[in-house]
mmCIF file of C-alpha atoms in Angstrom:
data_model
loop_
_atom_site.group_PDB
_atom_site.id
_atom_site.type_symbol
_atom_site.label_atom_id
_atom_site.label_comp_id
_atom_site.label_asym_id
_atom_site.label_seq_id
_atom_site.Cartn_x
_atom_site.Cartn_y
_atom_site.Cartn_z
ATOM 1 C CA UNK A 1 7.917 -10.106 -8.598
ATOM 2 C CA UNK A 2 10.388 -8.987 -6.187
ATOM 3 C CA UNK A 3 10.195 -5.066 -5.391
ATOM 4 C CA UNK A 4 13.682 -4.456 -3.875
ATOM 5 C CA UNK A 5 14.472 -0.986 -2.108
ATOM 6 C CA UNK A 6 17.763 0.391 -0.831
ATOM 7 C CA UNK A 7 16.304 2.036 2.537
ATOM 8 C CA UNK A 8 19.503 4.285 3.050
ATOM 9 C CA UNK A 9 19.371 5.648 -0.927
ATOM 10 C CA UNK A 10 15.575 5.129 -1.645
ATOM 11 C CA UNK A 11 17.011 3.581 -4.917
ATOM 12 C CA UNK A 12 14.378 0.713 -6.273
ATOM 13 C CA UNK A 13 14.769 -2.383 -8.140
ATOM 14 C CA UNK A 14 12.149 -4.952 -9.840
ATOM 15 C CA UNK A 15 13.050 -8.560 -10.122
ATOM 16 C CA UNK A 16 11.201 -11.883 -10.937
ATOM 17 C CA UNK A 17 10.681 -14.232 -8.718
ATOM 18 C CA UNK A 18 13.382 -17.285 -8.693
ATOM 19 C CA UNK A 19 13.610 -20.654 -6.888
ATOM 20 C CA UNK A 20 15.857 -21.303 -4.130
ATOM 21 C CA UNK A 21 14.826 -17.608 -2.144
ATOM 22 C CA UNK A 22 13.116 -17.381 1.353
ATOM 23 C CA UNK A 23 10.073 -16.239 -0.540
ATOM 24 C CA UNK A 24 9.621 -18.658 -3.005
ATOM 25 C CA UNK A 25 8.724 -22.416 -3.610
ATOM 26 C CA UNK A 26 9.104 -24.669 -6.160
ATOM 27 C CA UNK A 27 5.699 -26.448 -7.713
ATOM 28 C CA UNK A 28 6.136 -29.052 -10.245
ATOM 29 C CA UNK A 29 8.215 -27.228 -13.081
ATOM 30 C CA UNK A 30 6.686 -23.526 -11.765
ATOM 31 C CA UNK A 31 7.988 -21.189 -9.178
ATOM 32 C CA UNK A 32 5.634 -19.748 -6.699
ATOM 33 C CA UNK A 33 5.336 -17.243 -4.112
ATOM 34 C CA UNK A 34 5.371 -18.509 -0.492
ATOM 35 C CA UNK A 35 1.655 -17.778 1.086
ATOM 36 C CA UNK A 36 1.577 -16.903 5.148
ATOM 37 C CA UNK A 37 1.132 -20.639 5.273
ATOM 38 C CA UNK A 38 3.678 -21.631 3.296
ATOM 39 C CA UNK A 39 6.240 -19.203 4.742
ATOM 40 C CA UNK A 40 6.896 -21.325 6.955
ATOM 41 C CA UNK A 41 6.357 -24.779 5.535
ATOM 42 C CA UNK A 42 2.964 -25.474 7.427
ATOM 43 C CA UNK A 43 1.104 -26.150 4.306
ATOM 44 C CA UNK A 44 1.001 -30.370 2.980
ATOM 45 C CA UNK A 45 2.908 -31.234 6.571
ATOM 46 C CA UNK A 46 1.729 -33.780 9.063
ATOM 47 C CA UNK A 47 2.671 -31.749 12.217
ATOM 48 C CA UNK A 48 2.450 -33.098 15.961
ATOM 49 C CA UNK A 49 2.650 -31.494 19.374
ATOM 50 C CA UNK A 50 5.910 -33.054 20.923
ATOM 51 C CA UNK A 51 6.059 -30.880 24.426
ATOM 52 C CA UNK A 52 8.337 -27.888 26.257
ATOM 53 C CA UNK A 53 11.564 -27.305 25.307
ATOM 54 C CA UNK A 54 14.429 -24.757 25.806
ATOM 55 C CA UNK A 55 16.280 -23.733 23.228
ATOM 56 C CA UNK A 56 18.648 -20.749 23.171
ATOM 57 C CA UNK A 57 17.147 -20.601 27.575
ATOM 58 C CA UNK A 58 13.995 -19.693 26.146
ATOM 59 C CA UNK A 59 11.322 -21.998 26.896
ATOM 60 C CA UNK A 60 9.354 -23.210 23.632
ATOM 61 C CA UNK A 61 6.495 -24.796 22.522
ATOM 62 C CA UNK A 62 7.504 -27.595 19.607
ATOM 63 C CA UNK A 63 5.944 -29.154 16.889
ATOM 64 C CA UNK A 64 7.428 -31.707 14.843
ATOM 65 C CA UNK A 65 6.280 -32.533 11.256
ATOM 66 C CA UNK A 66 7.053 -34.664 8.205
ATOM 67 C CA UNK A 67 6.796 -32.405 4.450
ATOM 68 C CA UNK A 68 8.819 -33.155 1.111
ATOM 69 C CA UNK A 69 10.959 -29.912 0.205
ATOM 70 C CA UNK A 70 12.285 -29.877 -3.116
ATOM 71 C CA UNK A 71 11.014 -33.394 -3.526
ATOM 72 C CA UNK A 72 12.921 -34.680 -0.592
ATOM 73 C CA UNK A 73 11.510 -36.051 2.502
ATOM 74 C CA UNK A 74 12.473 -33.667 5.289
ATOM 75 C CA UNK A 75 11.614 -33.296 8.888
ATOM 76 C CA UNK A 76 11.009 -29.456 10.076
ATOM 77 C CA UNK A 77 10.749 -28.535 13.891
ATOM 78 C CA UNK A 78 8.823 -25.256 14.674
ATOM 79 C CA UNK A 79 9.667 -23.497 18.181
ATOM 80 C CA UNK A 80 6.936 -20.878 19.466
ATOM 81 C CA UNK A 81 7.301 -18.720 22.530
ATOM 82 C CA UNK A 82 5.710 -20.833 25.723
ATOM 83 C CA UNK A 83 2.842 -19.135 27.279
ATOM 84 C CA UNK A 84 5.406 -18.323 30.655
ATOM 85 C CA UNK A 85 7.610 -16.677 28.629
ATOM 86 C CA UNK A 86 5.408 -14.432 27.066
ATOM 87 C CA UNK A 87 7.157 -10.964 26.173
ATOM 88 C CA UNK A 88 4.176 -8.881 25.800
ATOM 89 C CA UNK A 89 2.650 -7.034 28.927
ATOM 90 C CA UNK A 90 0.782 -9.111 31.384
ATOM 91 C CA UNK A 91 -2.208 -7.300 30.892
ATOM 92 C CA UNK A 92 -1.791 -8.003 27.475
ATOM 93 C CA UNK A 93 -3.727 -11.160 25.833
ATOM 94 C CA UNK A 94 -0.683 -14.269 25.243
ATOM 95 C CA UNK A 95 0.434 -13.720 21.463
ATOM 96 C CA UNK A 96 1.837 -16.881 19.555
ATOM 97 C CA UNK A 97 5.319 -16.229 19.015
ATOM 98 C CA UNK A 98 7.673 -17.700 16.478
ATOM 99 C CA UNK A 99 10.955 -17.936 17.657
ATOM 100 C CA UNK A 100 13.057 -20.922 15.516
ATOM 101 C CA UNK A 101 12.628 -23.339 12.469
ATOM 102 C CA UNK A 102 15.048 -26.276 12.248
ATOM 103 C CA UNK A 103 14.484 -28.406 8.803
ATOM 104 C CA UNK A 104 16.598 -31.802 8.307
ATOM 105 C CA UNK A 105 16.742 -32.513 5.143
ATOM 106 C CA UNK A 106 18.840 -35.184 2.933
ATOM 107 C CA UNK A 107 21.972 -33.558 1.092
ATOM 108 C CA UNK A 108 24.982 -34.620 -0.969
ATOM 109 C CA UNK A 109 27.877 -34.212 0.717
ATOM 110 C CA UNK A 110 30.435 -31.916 -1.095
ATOM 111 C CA UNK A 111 33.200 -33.670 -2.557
ATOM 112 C CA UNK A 112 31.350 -37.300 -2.499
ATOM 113 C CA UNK A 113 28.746 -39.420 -3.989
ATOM 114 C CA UNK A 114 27.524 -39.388 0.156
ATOM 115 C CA UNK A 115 23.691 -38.355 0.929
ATOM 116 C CA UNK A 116 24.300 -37.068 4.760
ATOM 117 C CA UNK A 117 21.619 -35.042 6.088
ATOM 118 C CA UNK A 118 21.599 -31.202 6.635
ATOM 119 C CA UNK A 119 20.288 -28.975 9.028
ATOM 120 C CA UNK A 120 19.184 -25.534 8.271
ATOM 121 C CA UNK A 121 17.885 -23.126 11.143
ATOM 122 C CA UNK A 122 15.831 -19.982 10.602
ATOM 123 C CA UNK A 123 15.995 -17.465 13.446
ATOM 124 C CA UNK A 124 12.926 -15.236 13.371
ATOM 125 C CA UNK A 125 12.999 -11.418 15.088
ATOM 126 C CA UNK A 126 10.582 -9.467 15.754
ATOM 127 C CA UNK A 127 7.723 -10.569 14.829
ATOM 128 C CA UNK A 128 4.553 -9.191 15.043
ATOM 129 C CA UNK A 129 0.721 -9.841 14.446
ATOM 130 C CA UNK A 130 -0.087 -6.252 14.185
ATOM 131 C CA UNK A 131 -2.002 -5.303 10.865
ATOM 132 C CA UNK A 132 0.235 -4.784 7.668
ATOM 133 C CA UNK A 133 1.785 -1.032 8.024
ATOM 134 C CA UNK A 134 0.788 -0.207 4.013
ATOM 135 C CA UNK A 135 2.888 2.788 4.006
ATOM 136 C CA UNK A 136 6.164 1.187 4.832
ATOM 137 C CA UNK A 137 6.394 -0.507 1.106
ATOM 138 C CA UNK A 138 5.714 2.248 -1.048
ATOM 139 C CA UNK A 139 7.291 1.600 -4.400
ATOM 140 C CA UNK A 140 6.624 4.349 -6.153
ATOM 141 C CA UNK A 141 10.365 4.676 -6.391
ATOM 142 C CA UNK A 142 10.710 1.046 -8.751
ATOM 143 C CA UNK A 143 8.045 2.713 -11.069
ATOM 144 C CA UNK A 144 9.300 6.210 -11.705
ATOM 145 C CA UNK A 145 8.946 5.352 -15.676
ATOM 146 C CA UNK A 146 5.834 3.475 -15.689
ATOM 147 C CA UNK A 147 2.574 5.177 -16.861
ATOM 148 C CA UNK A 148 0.212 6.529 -13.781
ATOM 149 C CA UNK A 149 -3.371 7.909 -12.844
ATOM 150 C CA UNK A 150 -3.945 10.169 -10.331
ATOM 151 C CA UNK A 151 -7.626 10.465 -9.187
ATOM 152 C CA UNK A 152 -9.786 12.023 -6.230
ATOM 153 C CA UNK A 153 -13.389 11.189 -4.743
ATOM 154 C CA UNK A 154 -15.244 13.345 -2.368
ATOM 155 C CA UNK A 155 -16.554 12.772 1.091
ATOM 156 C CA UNK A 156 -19.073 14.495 3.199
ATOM 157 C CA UNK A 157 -17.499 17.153 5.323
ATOM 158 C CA UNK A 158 -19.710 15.610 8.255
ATOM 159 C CA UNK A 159 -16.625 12.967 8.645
ATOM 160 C CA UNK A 160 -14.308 15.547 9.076
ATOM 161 C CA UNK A 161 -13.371 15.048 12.667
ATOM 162 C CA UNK A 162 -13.534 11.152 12.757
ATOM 163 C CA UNK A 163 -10.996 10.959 9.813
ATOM 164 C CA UNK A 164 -8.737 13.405 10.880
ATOM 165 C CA UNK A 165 -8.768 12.218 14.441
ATOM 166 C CA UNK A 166 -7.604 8.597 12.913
ATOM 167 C CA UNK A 167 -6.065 9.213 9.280
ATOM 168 C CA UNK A 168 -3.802 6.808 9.504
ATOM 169 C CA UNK A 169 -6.221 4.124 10.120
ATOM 170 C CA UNK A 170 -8.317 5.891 7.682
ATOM 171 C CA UNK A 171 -5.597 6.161 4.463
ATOM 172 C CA UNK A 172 -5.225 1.798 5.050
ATOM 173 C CA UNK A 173 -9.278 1.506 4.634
ATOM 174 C CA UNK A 174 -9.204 4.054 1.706
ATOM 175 C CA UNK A 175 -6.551 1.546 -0.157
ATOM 176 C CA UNK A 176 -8.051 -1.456 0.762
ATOM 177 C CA UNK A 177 -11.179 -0.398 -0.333
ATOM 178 C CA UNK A 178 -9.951 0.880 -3.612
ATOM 179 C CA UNK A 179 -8.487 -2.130 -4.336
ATOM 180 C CA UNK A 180 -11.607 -4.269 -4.487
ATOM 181 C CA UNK A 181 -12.923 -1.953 -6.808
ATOM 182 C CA UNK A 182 -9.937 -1.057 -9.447
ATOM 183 C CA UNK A 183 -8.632 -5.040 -9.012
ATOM 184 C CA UNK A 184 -5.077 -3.835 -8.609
ATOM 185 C CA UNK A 185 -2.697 -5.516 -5.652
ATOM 186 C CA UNK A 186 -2.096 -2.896 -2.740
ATOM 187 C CA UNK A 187 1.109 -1.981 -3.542
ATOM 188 C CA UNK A 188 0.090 -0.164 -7.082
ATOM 189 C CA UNK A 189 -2.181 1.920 -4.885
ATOM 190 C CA UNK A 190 -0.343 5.276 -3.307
ATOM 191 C CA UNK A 191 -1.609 6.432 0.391
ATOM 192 C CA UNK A 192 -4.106 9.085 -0.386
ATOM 193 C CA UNK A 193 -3.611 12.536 0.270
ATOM 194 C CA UNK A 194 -6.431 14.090 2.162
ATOM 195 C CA UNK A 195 -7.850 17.894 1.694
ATOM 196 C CA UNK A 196 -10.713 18.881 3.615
ATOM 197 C CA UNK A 197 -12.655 22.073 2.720
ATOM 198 C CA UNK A 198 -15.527 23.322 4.376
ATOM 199 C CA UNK A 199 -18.065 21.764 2.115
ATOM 200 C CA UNK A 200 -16.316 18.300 1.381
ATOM 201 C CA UNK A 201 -13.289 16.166 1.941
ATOM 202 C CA UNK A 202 -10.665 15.140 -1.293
ATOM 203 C CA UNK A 203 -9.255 12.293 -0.853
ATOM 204 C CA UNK A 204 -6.866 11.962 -4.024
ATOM 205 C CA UNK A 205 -4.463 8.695 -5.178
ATOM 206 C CA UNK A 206 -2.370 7.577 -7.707
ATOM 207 C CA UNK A 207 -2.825 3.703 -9.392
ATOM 208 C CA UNK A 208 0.379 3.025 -11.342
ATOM 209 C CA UNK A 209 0.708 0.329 -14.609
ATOM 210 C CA UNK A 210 0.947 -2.888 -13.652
ATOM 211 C CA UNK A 211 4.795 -4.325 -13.810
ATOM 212 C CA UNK A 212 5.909 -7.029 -15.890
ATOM 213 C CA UNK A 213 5.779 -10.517 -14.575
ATOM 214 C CA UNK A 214 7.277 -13.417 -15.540
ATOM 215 C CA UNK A 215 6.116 -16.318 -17.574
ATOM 216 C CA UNK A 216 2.720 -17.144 -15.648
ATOM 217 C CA UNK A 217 -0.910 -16.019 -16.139
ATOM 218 C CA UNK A 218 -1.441 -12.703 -14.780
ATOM 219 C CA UNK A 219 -3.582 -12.977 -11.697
ATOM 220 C CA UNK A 220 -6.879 -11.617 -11.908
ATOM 221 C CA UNK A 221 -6.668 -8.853 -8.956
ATOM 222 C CA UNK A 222 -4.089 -7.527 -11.232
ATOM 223 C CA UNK A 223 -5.367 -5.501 -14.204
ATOM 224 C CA UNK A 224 -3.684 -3.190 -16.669
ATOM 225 C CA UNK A 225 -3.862 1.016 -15.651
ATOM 226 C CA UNK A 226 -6.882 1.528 -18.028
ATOM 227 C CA UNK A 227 -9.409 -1.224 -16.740
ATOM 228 C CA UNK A 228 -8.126 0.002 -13.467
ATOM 229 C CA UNK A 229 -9.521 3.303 -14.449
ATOM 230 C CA UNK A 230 -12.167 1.859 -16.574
ATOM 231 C CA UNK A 231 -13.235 0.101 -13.219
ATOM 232 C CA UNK A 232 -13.291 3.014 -10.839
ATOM 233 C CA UNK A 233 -15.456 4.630 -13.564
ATOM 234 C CA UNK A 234 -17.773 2.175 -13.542
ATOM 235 C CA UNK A 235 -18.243 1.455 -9.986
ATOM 236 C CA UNK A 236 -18.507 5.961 -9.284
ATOM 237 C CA UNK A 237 -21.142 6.086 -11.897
ATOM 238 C CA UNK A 238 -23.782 3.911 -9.697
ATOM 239 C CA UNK A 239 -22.452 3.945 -6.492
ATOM 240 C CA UNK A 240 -21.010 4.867 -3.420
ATOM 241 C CA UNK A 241 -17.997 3.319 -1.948
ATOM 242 C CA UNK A 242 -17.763 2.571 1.540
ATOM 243 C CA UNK A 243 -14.180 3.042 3.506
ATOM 244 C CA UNK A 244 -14.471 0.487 6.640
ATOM 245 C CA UNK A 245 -11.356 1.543 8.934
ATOM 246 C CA UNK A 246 -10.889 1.569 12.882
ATOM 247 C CA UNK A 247 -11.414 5.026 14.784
ATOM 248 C CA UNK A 248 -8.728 6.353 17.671
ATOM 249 C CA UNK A 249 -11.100 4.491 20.431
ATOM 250 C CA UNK A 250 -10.490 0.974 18.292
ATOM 251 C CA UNK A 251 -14.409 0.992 17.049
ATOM 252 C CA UNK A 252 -15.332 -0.358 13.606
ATOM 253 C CA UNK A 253 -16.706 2.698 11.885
ATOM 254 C CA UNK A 254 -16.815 3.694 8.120
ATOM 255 C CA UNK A 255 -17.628 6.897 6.146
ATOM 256 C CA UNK A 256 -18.853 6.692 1.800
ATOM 257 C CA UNK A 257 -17.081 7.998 -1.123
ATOM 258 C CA UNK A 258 -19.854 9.819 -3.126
ATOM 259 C CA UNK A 259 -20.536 8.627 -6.228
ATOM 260 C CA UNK A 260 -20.764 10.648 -9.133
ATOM 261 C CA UNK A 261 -17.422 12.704 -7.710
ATOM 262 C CA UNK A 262 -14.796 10.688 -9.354
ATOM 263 C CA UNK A 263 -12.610 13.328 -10.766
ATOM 264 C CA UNK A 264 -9.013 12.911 -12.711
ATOM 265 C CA UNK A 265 -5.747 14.775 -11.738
ATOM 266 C CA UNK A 266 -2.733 15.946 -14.082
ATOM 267 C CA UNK A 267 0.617 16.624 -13.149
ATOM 268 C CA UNK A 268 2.663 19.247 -14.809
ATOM 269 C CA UNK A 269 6.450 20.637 -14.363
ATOM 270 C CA UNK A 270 6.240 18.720 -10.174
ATOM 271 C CA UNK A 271 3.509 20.712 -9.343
ATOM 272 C CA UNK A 272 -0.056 18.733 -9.069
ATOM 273 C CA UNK A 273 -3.118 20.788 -10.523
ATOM 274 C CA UNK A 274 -6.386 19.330 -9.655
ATOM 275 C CA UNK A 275 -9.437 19.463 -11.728
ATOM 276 C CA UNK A 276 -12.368 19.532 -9.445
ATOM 277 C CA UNK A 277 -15.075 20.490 -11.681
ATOM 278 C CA UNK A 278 -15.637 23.738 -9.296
ATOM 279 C CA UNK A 279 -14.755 26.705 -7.603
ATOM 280 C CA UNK A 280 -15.880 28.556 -4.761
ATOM 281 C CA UNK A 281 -18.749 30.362 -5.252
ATOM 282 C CA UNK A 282 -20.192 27.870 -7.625
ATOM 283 C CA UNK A 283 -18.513 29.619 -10.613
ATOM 284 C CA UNK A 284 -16.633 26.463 -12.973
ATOM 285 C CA UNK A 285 -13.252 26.429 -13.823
ATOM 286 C CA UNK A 286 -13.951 27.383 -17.279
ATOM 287 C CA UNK A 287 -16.128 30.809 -15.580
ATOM 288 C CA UNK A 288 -13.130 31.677 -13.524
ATOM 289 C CA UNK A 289 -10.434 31.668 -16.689
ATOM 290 C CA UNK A 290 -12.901 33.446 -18.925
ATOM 291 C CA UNK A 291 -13.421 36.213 -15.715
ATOM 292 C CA UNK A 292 -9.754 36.710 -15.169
ATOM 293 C CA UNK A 293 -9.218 37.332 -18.990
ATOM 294 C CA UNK A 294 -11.692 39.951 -18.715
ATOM 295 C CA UNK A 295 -10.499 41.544 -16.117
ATOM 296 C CA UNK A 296 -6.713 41.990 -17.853
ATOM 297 C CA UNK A 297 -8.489 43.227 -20.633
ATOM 298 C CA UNK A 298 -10.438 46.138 -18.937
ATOM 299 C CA UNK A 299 -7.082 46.563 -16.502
ATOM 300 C CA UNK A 300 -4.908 47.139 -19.773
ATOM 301 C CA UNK A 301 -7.626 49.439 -21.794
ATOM 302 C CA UNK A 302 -7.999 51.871 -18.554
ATOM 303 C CA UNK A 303 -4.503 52.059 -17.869
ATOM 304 C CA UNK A 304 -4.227 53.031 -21.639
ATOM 305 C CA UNK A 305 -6.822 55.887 -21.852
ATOM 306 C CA UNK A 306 -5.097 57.203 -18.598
ATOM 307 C CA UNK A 307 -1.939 57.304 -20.003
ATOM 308 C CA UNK A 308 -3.387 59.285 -22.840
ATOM 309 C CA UNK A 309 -5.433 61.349 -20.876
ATOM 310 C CA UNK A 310 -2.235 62.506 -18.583
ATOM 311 C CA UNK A 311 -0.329 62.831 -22.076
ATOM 312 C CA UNK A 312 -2.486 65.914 -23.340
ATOM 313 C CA UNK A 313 -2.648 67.061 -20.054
ATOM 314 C CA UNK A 314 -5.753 66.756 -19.370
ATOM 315 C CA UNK A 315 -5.595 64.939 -15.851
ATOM 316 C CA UNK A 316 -1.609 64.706 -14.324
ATOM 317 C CA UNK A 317 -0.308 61.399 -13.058
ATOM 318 C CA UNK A 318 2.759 61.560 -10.156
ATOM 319 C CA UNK A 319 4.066 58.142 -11.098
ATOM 320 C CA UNK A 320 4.446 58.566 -15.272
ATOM 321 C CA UNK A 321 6.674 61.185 -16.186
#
């Protein structure tokens, strides 16, 4: 599926894959989504080392390789940023650098019965090895009708400081972790929002239904809202779930998601109301309601008997004439 999102308007769209797109590859009679690999075209190639080369006056590294697209034998050349032209900070480790990809491949002329051969180049910007930003394809826009769970765990209050001095990094580990457990992609999974009290921390998220796909087996990381659920459920009642995510001073740390604190949210008129199973002072929800009830009750009947009372003049009230 493609999730497609106006960035000016916020406005969302969900299409199905098709051939012929930079994100897609034909296998056979089936249309696929391009892996990392196959993004761009390493995968099935026999690819050689050829030298330096400057192209655009940037000096390259280039490879040279030999893959069938779309059944046709093609030749594709791959340009990568030379070592001496690296454009990251000397102090800074070399990164490998796409710059160019130049396929050859055999084409009928327009107009003729003629196979010439054409050449397609792919310019690539700004590219970056830095880990996926999670939070930059949110699509909760594309599934504004589709059916939704929001949920919360609970963390020790002894993490407090670590996770808010890196919640960023934090919110990422929460997801993937979440993930493994519900078997639902990433994108399904909204960034958690984070309350910390001075007992525990909330960390609460929303897993929406799965989209339709196409004709194709649905993949197995993929289940419908309810095993999701069913899933987290499961996993709570036994154990704990560890968040692995990077701290402000780049260490590998993690904190645990108790188990036994999986607790379900509801949503009512925009305003979220969640059900946490407690109040402060150890009195339940249920305590609380019945208490304020009470406390109406006795409010009304007194304000009653002195309105009777300063009726019959027995006692005199400045504010009820």
């Amino acid at each position: 599926l493609n999730y497609i999102t106006n960035r000016k308007t916020g406005v969302c769209r969900i299409e199905k894959l098709k051939g012929g797109s930079p994100d897609s590859q034909t296998n056979g009679s089936l249309i696929e989504i391009r892996d990392p690999t196959a993004f761009f075209d390493f995968d099935n190639a026999e690819v050689h080392f050829v030298g330096l080369k400057r192209i655009d006056g940037i000096l390259t590294n280039v490879w040279i390789g030999k893959k069938k697209l779309n059944g046709k034998d093609s030749i594709i050349e791959w340009h990568f940023l030379a070592q001496t032209w690296n454009k990251t900070e000397w102090t800074e480790p070399y990164q490998t650098t796409p710059l160019k990809i130049i396929i050859f491949t055999p084409i009928l002329i327009p107009g003729t019965n003629i196979t010439g051969t054409g050449k397609f180049t792919n310019n690539v910007f700004y590219f970056s090895e830095h880990e996926l930003n999670i939070y930059e394809f949110n699509i909760r826009a594309c599934l504004e009708d589709k059916p939704r769970q929001t949920l919360s765990i609970s963390i020790s209050s002894k993490y407090s400081d670590l996770i808010k001095s890196s919640l960023q990094s934090f919110r990422r580990g929460f997801v993937m972790a979440v993930k493994d457990i519900a078997r639902v992609t990433i994108l399904r999974i909204s960034p958690p929002r984070v309350a910390f009290a001075e007992d525990e921390i909330i960390a609460s998220f929303t897993i929406f239904e799965r989209s339709e796909y196409g004709d194709v087996i649905f993949p197995k990381d993929d289940v419908v809202l309810k095993d999701a659920v069913q899933n987290l459920n499961d996993y709570f009642t036994q154990s704990d779930l560890e968040i692995k995510f990077m701290d402000d001073l780049k260490r590998n740390v993690s904190v645990v998601g108790l188990s036994k604190t999986l607790n379900d949210h509801f949503e009512s008129e925009g305003i979220e109301k969640i059900r946490i199973g407690k109040v402060d002072n150890g009195y339940s929800g249920t305590s609380v309601v019945i208490l304020a009830i009470v406390i109406l009750v006795l409010g009304s009947l007194f304000g009653l008997i002195l309105t009777i009372l300063h009726k019959q003049g027995k006692i005199k009230l400045p504010l009820i004439n």
